[in-house]
Amino acid sequence: MTTPPTTIDTEDQLRETYAEPHEFVRLKCIPRLDDHCRRWIALSPFIVLASTDGGGHVDVSPRGGAPGFVRVADDATLLVPDIPGNNRLDTLTNILASPGIGTIFFVPGFEETLRVNGTAEIVRDPELCASFADRGRPAPTVVRIAVREVYFHCSKSLKRSGIWNPEPYPDRASFPSLVEVVTDQVRANTPAADASDGEPAA
């Protein structure tokens, strides 16, 4: 008796493991932003952006702002302001190397999400950047996404997570602060200084 492989290496093997998606799931994917999508985006204060450098290295970045901080320019175009953060520029450098991008829009209290995939470019138009000013400071750049496909994702994952239910939330004091965490990680990532005798420090 042949033992089936424990890893999946082909799409055929993958399809053997899962049922075919319902036709409704295929048909719900649309190539443009309709009125429902526009309303959802206007309600959303938080998104995640997925990008890749083209070499297989993937990054996912959280972005937030007032509801509707992402703007719908037209049925096929989204505008995402790049509000200054840690200046690593992971998403932006990835876009330069490989423009494909994926987004998920969240709305607090709603368990569904909206997924938008497309092609991104970085815009530095002064007037456009000024229109996305945050606390009086223009956005340095705006990510313009040419929409390729859009669909609403069902609520199963957020229902399972109970993310909007505060009752089981852990006590914030049970986990170190971000400053404590990053300080420990920076220390661990910093080479030890050489001892005065030239031997590595303990």
PDB file of C-alpha atoms in Angstrom:
ATOM      1  CA  MET A   1       0.000   0.000   0.000  1.00  0.00           C
ATOM      2  CA  THR A   2       1.405   3.369  -1.060  1.00  0.00           C
ATOM      3  CA  THR A   3       1.650   5.970   1.688  1.00  0.00           C
ATOM      4  CA  PRO A   4       0.328   9.344   0.539  1.00  0.00           C
ATOM      5  CA  PRO A   5       2.819  12.216   0.674  1.00  0.00           C
ATOM      6  CA  THR A   6       2.729  14.326   3.816  1.00  0.00           C
ATOM      7  CA  THR A   7       3.394  17.551   1.918  1.00  0.00           C
ATOM      8  CA  ILE A   8       1.481  18.995  -1.010  1.00  0.00           C
ATOM      9  CA  ASP A   9       3.603  19.898  -4.020  1.00  0.00           C
ATOM     10  CA  THR A  10       1.128  20.203  -6.896  1.00  0.00           C
ATOM     11  CA  GLU A  11      -2.222  21.843  -7.478  1.00  0.00           C
ATOM     12  CA  ASP A  12      -3.715  18.439  -8.296  1.00  0.00           C
ATOM     13  CA  GLN A  13      -2.744  17.190  -4.830  1.00  0.00           C
ATOM     14  CA  LEU A  14      -4.190  20.343  -3.312  1.00  0.00           C
ATOM     15  CA  ARG A  15      -7.504  19.952  -5.139  1.00  0.00           C
ATOM     16  CA  GLU A  16      -7.743  16.331  -3.986  1.00  0.00           C
ATOM     17  CA  THR A  17      -7.691  17.598  -0.399  1.00  0.00           C
ATOM     18  CA  TYR A  18     -10.460  20.193  -0.730  1.00  0.00           C
ATOM     19  CA  ALA A  19     -13.925  20.255  -2.250  1.00  0.00           C
ATOM     20  CA  GLU A  20     -14.547  22.411  -5.297  1.00  0.00           C
ATOM     21  CA  PRO A  21     -15.771  25.904  -4.413  1.00  0.00           C
ATOM     22  CA  HIS A  22     -19.454  26.571  -4.941  1.00  0.00           C
ATOM     23  CA  GLU A  23     -20.288  28.415  -8.146  1.00  0.00           C
ATOM     24  CA  PHE A  24     -21.654  31.264  -6.024  1.00  0.00           C
ATOM     25  CA  VAL A  25     -18.149  31.751  -4.572  1.00  0.00           C
ATOM     26  CA  ARG A  26     -16.716  32.076  -8.065  1.00  0.00           C
ATOM     27  CA  LEU A  27     -19.379  34.507  -9.224  1.00  0.00           C
ATOM     28  CA  LYS A  28     -19.114  36.857  -6.232  1.00  0.00           C
ATOM     29  CA  CYS A  29     -15.670  37.978  -7.394  1.00  0.00           C
ATOM     30  CA  ILE A  30     -16.101  41.123  -9.491  1.00  0.00           C
ATOM     31  CA  PRO A  31     -13.598  43.269 -11.433  1.00  0.00           C
ATOM     32  CA  ARG A  32     -14.685  46.667 -10.107  1.00  0.00           C
ATOM     33  CA  LEU A  33     -15.811  48.570  -7.016  1.00  0.00           C
ATOM     34  CA  ASP A  34     -19.601  48.656  -6.942  1.00  0.00           C
ATOM     35  CA  ASP A  35     -21.810  50.676  -4.573  1.00  0.00           C
ATOM     36  CA  HIS A  36     -21.548  48.039  -1.817  1.00  0.00           C
ATOM     37  CA  CYS A  37     -17.754  48.118  -1.974  1.00  0.00           C
ATOM     38  CA  ARG A  38     -17.705  51.923  -1.940  1.00  0.00           C
ATOM     39  CA  ARG A  39     -19.900  52.041   1.163  1.00  0.00           C
ATOM     40  CA  TRP A  40     -17.748  49.449   2.938  1.00  0.00           C
ATOM     41  CA  ILE A  41     -14.515  51.293   2.158  1.00  0.00           C
ATOM     42  CA  ALA A  42     -16.068  54.535   3.428  1.00  0.00           C
ATOM     43  CA  LEU A  43     -16.787  52.783   6.755  1.00  0.00           C
ATOM     44  CA  SER A  44     -13.379  51.147   7.112  1.00  0.00           C
ATOM     45  CA  PRO A  45     -10.760  52.665   9.467  1.00  0.00           C
ATOM     46  CA  PHE A  46      -8.314  49.760   9.135  1.00  0.00           C
ATOM     47  CA  ILE A  47      -6.819  47.704   6.317  1.00  0.00           C
ATOM     48  CA  VAL A  48      -3.911  45.376   5.740  1.00  0.00           C
ATOM     49  CA  LEU A  49      -1.747  45.528   2.627  1.00  0.00           C
ATOM     50  CA  ALA A  50       0.118  42.491   1.304  1.00  0.00           C
ATOM     51  CA  SER A  51       3.024  42.962  -1.093  1.00  0.00           C
ATOM     52  CA  THR A  52       6.039  41.062  -2.358  1.00  0.00           C
ATOM     53  CA  ASP A  53       9.502  42.034  -3.513  1.00  0.00           C
ATOM     54  CA  GLY A  54       9.204  39.714  -6.499  1.00  0.00           C
ATOM     55  CA  GLY A  55      11.708  37.268  -5.042  1.00  0.00           C
ATOM     56  CA  GLY A  56       9.169  35.429  -2.941  1.00  0.00           C
ATOM     57  CA  HIS A  57       9.600  37.597   0.152  1.00  0.00           C
ATOM     58  CA  VAL A  58       6.158  38.695   1.306  1.00  0.00           C
ATOM     59  CA  ASP A  59       5.225  41.516   3.676  1.00  0.00           C
ATOM     60  CA  VAL A  60       1.888  42.404   5.266  1.00  0.00           C
ATOM     61  CA  SER A  61       1.444  45.924   6.605  1.00  0.00           C
ATOM     62  CA  PRO A  62      -1.389  47.368   8.755  1.00  0.00           C
ATOM     63  CA  ARG A  63      -2.774  50.790   7.807  1.00  0.00           C
ATOM     64  CA  GLY A  64      -5.287  52.858   9.726  1.00  0.00           C
ATOM     65  CA  GLY A  65      -7.013  56.212   9.816  1.00  0.00           C
ATOM     66  CA  ALA A  66     -10.392  57.815  10.151  1.00  0.00           C
ATOM     67  CA  PRO A  67     -13.181  55.783   8.483  1.00  0.00           C
ATOM     68  CA  GLY A  68     -12.832  56.247   4.742  1.00  0.00           C
ATOM     69  CA  PHE A  69      -9.139  57.195   4.905  1.00  0.00           C
ATOM     70  CA  VAL A  70      -8.743  55.057   1.776  1.00  0.00           C
ATOM     71  CA  ARG A  71     -10.395  56.874  -1.112  1.00  0.00           C
ATOM     72  CA  VAL A  72     -12.233  55.429  -4.096  1.00  0.00           C
ATOM     73  CA  ALA A  73     -11.162  57.477  -7.121  1.00  0.00           C
ATOM     74  CA  ASP A  74     -13.406  55.550  -9.503  1.00  0.00           C
ATOM     75  CA  ASP A  75     -14.769  52.039  -9.974  1.00  0.00           C
ATOM     76  CA  ALA A  76     -11.329  50.707 -10.819  1.00  0.00           C
ATOM     77  CA  THR A  77      -9.004  52.816  -8.662  1.00  0.00           C
ATOM     78  CA  LEU A  78      -8.192  53.067  -4.953  1.00  0.00           C
ATOM     79  CA  LEU A  79      -6.004  55.713  -3.310  1.00  0.00           C
ATOM     80  CA  VAL A  80      -4.184  54.799  -0.084  1.00  0.00           C
ATOM     81  CA  PRO A  81      -2.232  57.571   1.678  1.00  0.00           C
ATOM     82  CA  ASP A  82       1.127  56.571   3.098  1.00  0.00           C
ATOM     83  CA  ILE A  83       1.114  58.250   6.493  1.00  0.00           C
ATOM     84  CA  PRO A  84       4.693  58.304   7.923  1.00  0.00           C
ATOM     85  CA  GLY A  85       5.518  55.450  10.295  1.00  0.00           C
ATOM     86  CA  ASN A  86       8.789  53.664  10.961  1.00  0.00           C
ATOM     87  CA  ASN A  87      10.234  54.616   7.549  1.00  0.00           C
ATOM     88  CA  ARG A  88      11.250  51.037   6.740  1.00  0.00           C
ATOM     89  CA  LEU A  89       9.225  51.500   3.515  1.00  0.00           C
ATOM     90  CA  ASP A  90       8.733  47.747   3.108  1.00  0.00           C
ATOM     91  CA  THR A  91       5.479  48.065   1.169  1.00  0.00           C
ATOM     92  CA  LEU A  92       6.701  50.898  -1.025  1.00  0.00           C
ATOM     93  CA  THR A  93       9.997  49.236  -1.976  1.00  0.00           C
ATOM     94  CA  ASN A  94       8.086  46.039  -2.706  1.00  0.00           C
ATOM     95  CA  ILE A  95       5.753  47.919  -5.047  1.00  0.00           C
ATOM     96  CA  LEU A  96       8.765  49.244  -6.951  1.00  0.00           C
ATOM     97  CA  ALA A  97      10.008  45.686  -7.456  1.00  0.00           C
ATOM     98  CA  SER A  98       6.655  43.942  -7.949  1.00  0.00           C
ATOM     99  CA  PRO A  99       3.443  45.980  -8.243  1.00  0.00           C
ATOM    100  CA  GLY A 100       0.963  43.237  -7.359  1.00  0.00           C
ATOM    101  CA  ILE A 101      -0.843  44.015  -4.097  1.00  0.00           C
ATOM    102  CA  GLY A 102      -3.638  42.604  -1.951  1.00  0.00           C
ATOM    103  CA  THR A 103      -5.790  44.419   0.597  1.00  0.00           C
ATOM    104  CA  ILE A 104      -8.355  43.494   3.235  1.00  0.00           C
ATOM    105  CA  PHE A 105     -10.755  46.120   4.602  1.00  0.00           C
ATOM    106  CA  PHE A 106     -12.120  45.730   8.149  1.00  0.00           C
ATOM    107  CA  VAL A 107     -15.085  47.530   9.711  1.00  0.00           C
ATOM    108  CA  PRO A 108     -15.378  47.417  13.527  1.00  0.00           C
ATOM    109  CA  GLY A 109     -18.286  45.290  14.702  1.00  0.00           C
ATOM    110  CA  PHE A 110     -18.752  43.646  11.278  1.00  0.00           C
ATOM    111  CA  GLU A 111     -17.508  40.092  10.837  1.00  0.00           C
ATOM    112  CA  GLU A 112     -17.311  40.216   7.054  1.00  0.00           C
ATOM    113  CA  THR A 113     -14.292  41.692   5.267  1.00  0.00           C
ATOM    114  CA  LEU A 114     -13.685  43.116   1.806  1.00  0.00           C
ATOM    115  CA  ARG A 115     -10.754  41.892  -0.263  1.00  0.00           C
ATOM    116  CA  VAL A 116      -9.354  43.970  -3.105  1.00  0.00           C
ATOM    117  CA  ASN A 117      -6.466  42.777  -5.274  1.00  0.00           C
ATOM    118  CA  GLY A 118      -4.740  44.744  -7.980  1.00  0.00           C
ATOM    119  CA  THR A 119      -1.646  46.532  -9.215  1.00  0.00           C
ATOM    120  CA  ALA A 120      -0.100  49.413  -7.303  1.00  0.00           C
ATOM    121  CA  GLU A 121       2.039  52.422  -8.118  1.00  0.00           C
ATOM    122  CA  ILE A 122       3.462  55.191  -5.935  1.00  0.00           C
ATOM    123  CA  VAL A 123       2.258  58.739  -6.617  1.00  0.00           C
ATOM    124  CA  ARG A 124       3.977  61.918  -5.380  1.00  0.00           C
ATOM    125  CA  ASP A 125       1.618  64.549  -6.768  1.00  0.00           C
ATOM    126  CA  PRO A 126       1.704  67.527  -4.325  1.00  0.00           C
ATOM    127  CA  GLU A 127      -1.977  68.375  -4.671  1.00  0.00           C
ATOM    128  CA  LEU A 128      -3.089  64.782  -4.186  1.00  0.00           C
ATOM    129  CA  CYS A 129      -0.759  64.286  -1.209  1.00  0.00           C
ATOM    130  CA  ALA A 130      -2.027  67.509   0.385  1.00  0.00           C
ATOM    131  CA  SER A 131      -5.613  66.260   0.079  1.00  0.00           C
ATOM    132  CA  PHE A 132      -4.652  63.375   2.393  1.00  0.00           C
ATOM    133  CA  ALA A 133      -3.087  65.606   5.060  1.00  0.00           C
ATOM    134  CA  ASP A 134      -2.900  64.076   8.538  1.00  0.00           C
ATOM    135  CA  ARG A 135      -2.812  66.581  11.412  1.00  0.00           C
ATOM    136  CA  GLY A 136      -1.864  69.265   8.943  1.00  0.00           C
ATOM    137  CA  ARG A 137       0.949  67.290   7.295  1.00  0.00           C
ATOM    138  CA  PRO A 138       0.526  66.112   3.685  1.00  0.00           C
ATOM    139  CA  ALA A 139       1.045  62.452   2.942  1.00  0.00           C
ATOM    140  CA  PRO A 140       4.564  62.000   1.486  1.00  0.00           C
ATOM    141  CA  THR A 141       3.147  59.639  -1.146  1.00  0.00           C
ATOM    142  CA  VAL A 142      -0.101  57.964  -2.146  1.00  0.00           C
ATOM    143  CA  VAL A 143      -0.404  54.353  -3.283  1.00  0.00           C
ATOM    144  CA  ARG A 144      -2.700  54.162  -6.297  1.00  0.00           C
ATOM    145  CA  ILE A 145      -4.190  50.711  -6.841  1.00  0.00           C
ATOM    146  CA  ALA A 146      -5.632  49.629 -10.174  1.00  0.00           C
ATOM    147  CA  VAL A 147      -8.315  47.166  -9.097  1.00  0.00           C
ATOM    148  CA  ARG A 148      -8.221  43.681 -10.616  1.00  0.00           C
ATOM    149  CA  GLU A 149     -10.666  41.739  -8.474  1.00  0.00           C
ATOM    150  CA  VAL A 150     -12.938  42.467  -5.523  1.00  0.00           C
ATOM    151  CA  TYR A 151     -15.012  40.273  -3.262  1.00  0.00           C
ATOM    152  CA  PHE A 152     -16.576  40.177   0.164  1.00  0.00           C
ATOM    153  CA  HIS A 153     -15.211  37.486   2.431  1.00  0.00           C
ATOM    154  CA  CYS A 154     -17.593  35.576   4.696  1.00  0.00           C
ATOM    155  CA  SER A 155     -17.603  36.034   8.472  1.00  0.00           C
ATOM    156  CA  LYS A 156     -16.325  32.576   9.490  1.00  0.00           C
ATOM    157  CA  SER A 157     -12.781  33.552  10.466  1.00  0.00           C
ATOM    158  CA  LEU A 158     -13.789  36.609  12.480  1.00  0.00           C
ATOM    159  CA  LYS A 159     -16.622  34.686  14.136  1.00  0.00           C
ATOM    160  CA  ARG A 160     -14.178  31.967  15.197  1.00  0.00           C
ATOM    161  CA  SER A 161     -11.739  34.544  16.524  1.00  0.00           C
ATOM    162  CA  GLY A 162     -14.365  36.507  18.459  1.00  0.00           C
ATOM    163  CA  ILE A 163     -12.274  39.547  17.674  1.00  0.00           C
ATOM    164  CA  TRP A 164     -15.018  42.093  18.371  1.00  0.00           C
ATOM    165  CA  ASN A 165     -16.105  40.481  21.635  1.00  0.00           C
ATOM    166  CA  PRO A 166     -14.195  42.119  24.524  1.00  0.00           C
ATOM    167  CA  GLU A 167     -15.153  39.532  27.154  1.00  0.00           C
ATOM    168  CA  PRO A 168     -12.295  37.076  26.458  1.00  0.00           C
ATOM    169  CA  TYR A 169      -9.727  39.798  25.738  1.00  0.00           C
ATOM    170  CA  PRO A 170      -6.500  39.130  27.689  1.00  0.00           C
ATOM    171  CA  ASP A 171      -5.414  41.575  30.372  1.00  0.00           C
ATOM    172  CA  ARG A 172      -3.096  44.139  28.760  1.00  0.00           C
ATOM    173  CA  ALA A 173      -0.807  43.853  31.782  1.00  0.00           C
ATOM    174  CA  SER A 174      -0.228  40.163  30.970  1.00  0.00           C
ATOM    175  CA  PHE A 175       2.067  41.085  28.059  1.00  0.00           C
ATOM    176  CA  PRO A 176       5.058  43.467  28.057  1.00  0.00           C
ATOM    177  CA  SER A 177       4.701  46.904  26.506  1.00  0.00           C
ATOM    178  CA  LEU A 178       5.880  47.467  22.959  1.00  0.00           C
ATOM    179  CA  VAL A 179       8.827  49.486  24.285  1.00  0.00           C
ATOM    180  CA  GLU A 180       9.900  46.566  26.483  1.00  0.00           C
ATOM    181  CA  VAL A 181       9.519  44.046  23.664  1.00  0.00           C
ATOM    182  CA  VAL A 182      11.431  46.092  21.088  1.00  0.00           C
ATOM    183  CA  THR A 183      14.166  46.972  23.594  1.00  0.00           C
ATOM    184  CA  ASP A 184      14.745  43.277  24.303  1.00  0.00           C
ATOM    185  CA  GLN A 185      14.757  42.418  20.607  1.00  0.00           C
ATOM    186  CA  VAL A 186      17.169  45.218  19.717  1.00  0.00           C
ATOM    187  CA  ARG A 187      19.533  44.090  22.456  1.00  0.00           C
ATOM    188  CA  ALA A 188      19.361  40.494  21.229  1.00  0.00           C
ATOM    189  CA  ASN A 189      20.001  41.658  17.663  1.00  0.00           C
ATOM    190  CA  THR A 190      22.978  43.870  18.559  1.00  0.00           C
ATOM    191  CA  PRO A 191      26.429  42.216  18.307  1.00  0.00           C
ATOM    192  CA  ALA A 192      28.232  42.163  21.641  1.00  0.00           C
ATOM    193  CA  ALA A 193      31.036  44.713  21.925  1.00  0.00           C
ATOM    194  CA  ASP A 194      34.562  43.338  21.745  1.00  0.00           C
ATOM    195  CA  ALA A 195      36.373  42.997  25.044  1.00  0.00           C
ATOM    196  CA  SER A 196      39.408  45.204  25.573  1.00  0.00           C
ATOM    197  CA  ASP A 197      41.754  42.227  25.111  1.00  0.00           C
ATOM    198  CA  GLY A 198      40.298  41.478  21.709  1.00  0.00           C
ATOM    199  CA  GLU A 199      38.362  38.424  22.857  1.00  0.00           C
ATOM    200  CA  PRO A 200      34.616  38.321  22.206  1.00  0.00           C
ATOM    201  CA  ALA A 201      32.546  39.642  25.076  1.00  0.00           C
ATOM    202  CA  ALA A 202      30.707  37.021  27.134  1.00  0.00           C
TER     203      ALA A 202
END
